[in-house]
Short mmCIF file of C-alpha atoms in Angstrom, two decimals:
data_model
loop_
_atom_site.label_atom_id
_atom_site.label_comp_id
_atom_site.label_asym_id
_atom_site.label_seq_id
_atom_site.Cartn_x
_atom_site.Cartn_y
_atom_site.Cartn_z
CA THR O 19 9.55 43.11 64.88
CA LEU O 20 10.88 39.99 66.00
CA GLU O 21 13.60 41.82 67.76
CA SER O 22 11.05 43.85 69.69
CA ALA O 23 9.13 40.51 70.64
CA LEU O 24 12.47 38.94 71.84
CA TRP O 25 13.20 42.07 74.07
CA LEU O 26 9.56 42.09 75.34
CA THR O 27 9.67 38.40 76.25
CA ARG O 28 13.16 38.59 77.95
CA SER O 29 11.78 41.68 79.96
CA LEU O 30 8.72 39.74 81.12
CA GLY O 31 10.98 36.61 81.80
CA LYS O 32 8.92 34.53 79.42
CA THR O 33 11.72 32.02 78.59
CA LYS O 34 9.46 29.59 76.85
CA VAL O 35 8.19 32.20 74.54
CA GLU O 36 11.64 33.45 73.99
CA ALA O 37 12.94 29.89 72.98
CA ALA O 38 9.91 29.63 70.37
CA LEU O 39 10.83 33.16 68.99
CA LEU O 40 14.62 32.32 68.67
CA ASN O 41 13.50 29.13 66.88
CA ASN O 42 11.35 31.45 64.52
CA GLN O 43 14.34 33.78 64.01
CA GLY O 44 16.50 30.65 63.10
CA LEU O 45 13.74 29.61 60.55
CA LEU O 46 13.95 33.17 58.86
CA HIS O 47 17.74 33.01 58.79
CA THR O 48 17.64 29.29 57.40
CA MET O 49 15.01 30.38 54.74
CA ASN O 50 17.21 33.39 53.72
CA GLY O 51 20.34 31.36 53.42
CA GLU O 52 22.05 32.95 56.63
CA TRP O 53 23.45 29.76 58.11
CA ASP O 54 25.67 31.37 60.63
CA SER O 55 22.89 33.43 62.10
CA ALA O 56 20.42 30.68 61.94
CA MET O 57 22.81 28.56 64.04
CA LEU O 58 23.30 31.29 66.57
CA ALA O 59 19.32 31.58 66.91
CA TYR O 60 18.86 27.89 67.03
CA ASP O 61 21.69 27.26 69.76
CA ARG O 62 20.21 30.13 72.05
CA SER O 63 16.77 28.56 71.68
CA MET O 64 18.26 25.20 72.48
CA ALA O 65 20.15 26.16 75.40
CA ILE O 66 16.68 27.75 76.87
CA ALA O 67 14.67 24.82 75.96
CA LEU O 68 17.05 22.17 77.62
CA GLU O 69 16.24 23.88 80.80
CA PHE O 70 12.64 23.25 80.64
CA CYS O 71 11.83 20.51 78.10
CA PRO O 72 11.99 16.82 78.86
CA SER O 73 14.17 14.84 76.54
CA ASN O 74 11.52 13.60 74.19
CA ASP O 75 9.72 16.82 73.97
CA ARG O 76 8.05 17.75 70.63
CA PHE O 77 9.73 21.31 70.63
CA LEU O 78 13.23 19.81 71.19
CA ASN O 79 12.66 17.38 68.35
CA ILE O 80 11.65 20.25 66.08
CA LEU O 81 14.59 22.28 67.09
CA ARG O 82 16.76 19.33 66.65
CA ASN O 83 15.33 18.90 63.06
CA ASN O 84 15.72 22.55 62.16
CA ILE O 85 19.33 22.41 63.16
CA ALA O 86 20.00 19.26 61.25
CA CYS O 87 18.48 21.24 58.15
CA LEU O 88 21.49 23.55 58.25
CA PHE O 89 23.95 20.54 57.71
CA ASP O 90 21.92 18.40 55.37
CA PRO O 91 18.89 20.03 53.50
CA GLN O 92 17.83 16.61 52.64
CA VAL O 93 16.63 15.87 56.18
CA ALA O 94 13.46 17.71 56.09
CA THR O 95 12.16 21.29 55.35
CA PRO O 96 12.41 23.32 58.80
CA ILE O 97 8.93 23.60 60.56
CA ASN O 98 7.67 26.16 62.97
CA PRO O 99 6.37 24.52 66.06
CA GLU O 100 3.54 26.02 68.28
CA ILE O 101 4.94 27.77 71.17
CA PRO O 102 5.86 25.32 73.97
#
């Protein structure tokens, strides 16, 4: 499960993979209409990503877009990036 994958990546200290998995978790919550849970997952992903991504990084841009979709579904459909 996704929770198992998150636990394993945290145990192994794979923070970049953790950020990608949290984004994926946010996507799942978004698609299920669970906006609060999606925002929590995106927020945790963003906190990690800001530590290792430059400001113009593709992953950060995708994450920002996914968050924007929570507030305005007309922005774009959330997408799932490759692992950074």
